[in-house]
Coordinates of C-alpha atoms in Angstrom, one line a residue:
M30 CA 21.4 -10.0 -1.7
A31 CA 17.5 -9.3 -1.9
P32 CA 16.3 -5.9 -1.2
Q33 CA 15.4 -5.4 2.3
Y34 CA 12.5 -2.6 1.8
K35 CA 9.4 -2.7 -0.2
L36 CA 6.9 -0.3 -1.7
I37 CA 3.7 -1.3 -2.1
M38 CA 1.0 0.6 -4.1
T39 CA -2.7 0.1 -4.1
T40 CA -5.8 2.1 -4.7
C41 CA -9.1 2.6 -2.7
D42 CA -12.4 3.7 -3.8
N43 CA -12.5 6.8 -1.5
Q44 CA -10.2 8.5 1.0
Q45 CA -12.1 7.1 4.0
N46 CA -11.3 3.6 2.9
A47 CA -7.7 4.2 2.3
S48 CA -7.4 5.9 5.7
L49 CA -8.9 2.9 7.5
L50 CA -6.5 0.5 5.7
A51 CA -3.3 2.7 6.2
K52 CA -4.2 3.0 10.1
Q53 CA -4.5 -0.6 10.1
L54 CA -1.5 -1.6 8.5
V55 CA 0.7 0.9 10.6
T56 CA -1.2 -0.3 13.9
L57 CA -0.4 -3.7 13.1
K58 CA 3.3 -2.8 12.6
L59 CA 3.2 -4.2 8.9
A60 CA 3.9 -0.7 7.5
A61 CA 6.1 1.9 8.8
C62 CA 4.4 4.6 7.0
V63 CA 1.5 4.9 4.3
N64 CA 1.2 7.9 2.1
I65 CA -2.2 8.8 0.9
L66 CA -2.9 10.7 -2.3
P67 CA -6.5 11.7 -2.1
T68 CA -7.4 12.0 -5.5
I69 CA -6.2 10.4 -8.6
E70 CA -8.1 9.5 -12.0
S71 CA -8.1 5.9 -13.0
V72 CA -9.1 4.4 -16.4
Y73 CA -9.4 0.7 -16.6
M74 CA -11.0 -2.3 -18.2
W75 CA -13.4 -4.0 -16.0
Q76 CA -15.9 -6.8 -17.0
G77 CA -15.4 -5.9 -20.7
E78 CA -16.1 -2.1 -20.1
V79 CA -13.9 0.9 -20.0
V80 CA -14.3 2.5 -16.5
Q81 CA -13.1 5.8 -15.5
Q82 CA -13.4 6.9 -11.9
T83 CA -11.8 9.0 -9.1
E84 CA -9.5 6.7 -6.6
T85 CA -7.1 7.2 -3.8
K86 CA -3.8 5.8 -4.0
L87 CA -1.6 4.4 -1.2
F88 CA 2.1 4.2 -1.2
I89 CA 2.9 1.5 1.6
K90 CA 6.5 1.4 3.1
T91 CA 7.4 -1.9 4.7
K92 CA 10.2 -4.4 4.9
S93 CA 10.5 -7.8 2.8
D94 CA 9.8 -10.1 5.9
K95 CA 6.3 -8.5 6.2
L96 CA 5.4 -8.5 2.6
S97 CA 3.1 -11.6 2.7
K98 CA 1.4 -10.4 5.7
V99 CA 0.6 -6.8 4.3
I100 CA -0.6 -8.5 0.8
S101 CA -3.0 -10.7 2.9
T102 CA -4.2 -7.9 5.0
I103 CA -4.9 -5.6 1.9
K104 CA -7.1 -8.5 0.3
E105 CA -8.8 -9.1 3.6
L106 CA -9.8 -5.5 4.4
H107 CA -10.1 -4.1 0.6
N108 CA -13.6 -3.8 -0.6
Y109 CA -12.4 -4.3 -4.3
D110 CA -13.0 -7.8 -5.9
V111 CA -9.5 -7.6 -7.3
P112 CA -7.4 -4.9 -5.5
E113 CA -4.3 -3.5 -7.1
I114 CA -1.3 -4.7 -5.3
Q115 CA 2.1 -3.6 -7.0
V116 CA 5.4 -4.4 -5.1
L117 CA 8.4 -2.4 -5.9
D118 CA 11.9 -3.3 -4.4
V119 CA 13.7 -0.3 -2.7
T120 CA 17.4 -0.6 -3.6
G121 CA 18.7 2.7 -2.1
G122 CA 17.9 5.8 -0.2
N123 CA 18.2 7.7 3.0
L124 CA 20.0 5.1 5.7
A125 CA 18.5 7.2 8.5
Y126 CA 14.9 6.6 7.3
F127 CA 15.6 2.7 6.9
H128 CA 17.0 2.8 10.4
W129 CA 13.8 4.4 11.5
M130 CA 11.8 2.0 9.6
D131 CA 13.8 -0.8 11.3
E132 CA 12.8 0.7 14.8
V133 CA 9.2 1.1 14.0
L134 CA 8.5 -2.3 12.5
N135 CA 10.2 -4.3 15.2

């Protein structure tokens, strides 16, 4: 049986854009909760150059049936040309939390 819950990670260029994206995902009932880590340091290759910059990390909690809509919404609202979107299967945890997610996302 495929995992029913997903954790999606993405980054934004600042906390304001991260908050806007998080609020939109929760308002649209695409995410039950979004955690925002305000300051991370990222080092990556972009257009042939090594870039080091401060970003904001988002951890988006959702259900599998909402995954494609979450991804399309991130792409639509994000200001990066190529936003990070990584999806992890949630295979266990607090059942009471998952019941809460079910209620919120219905």
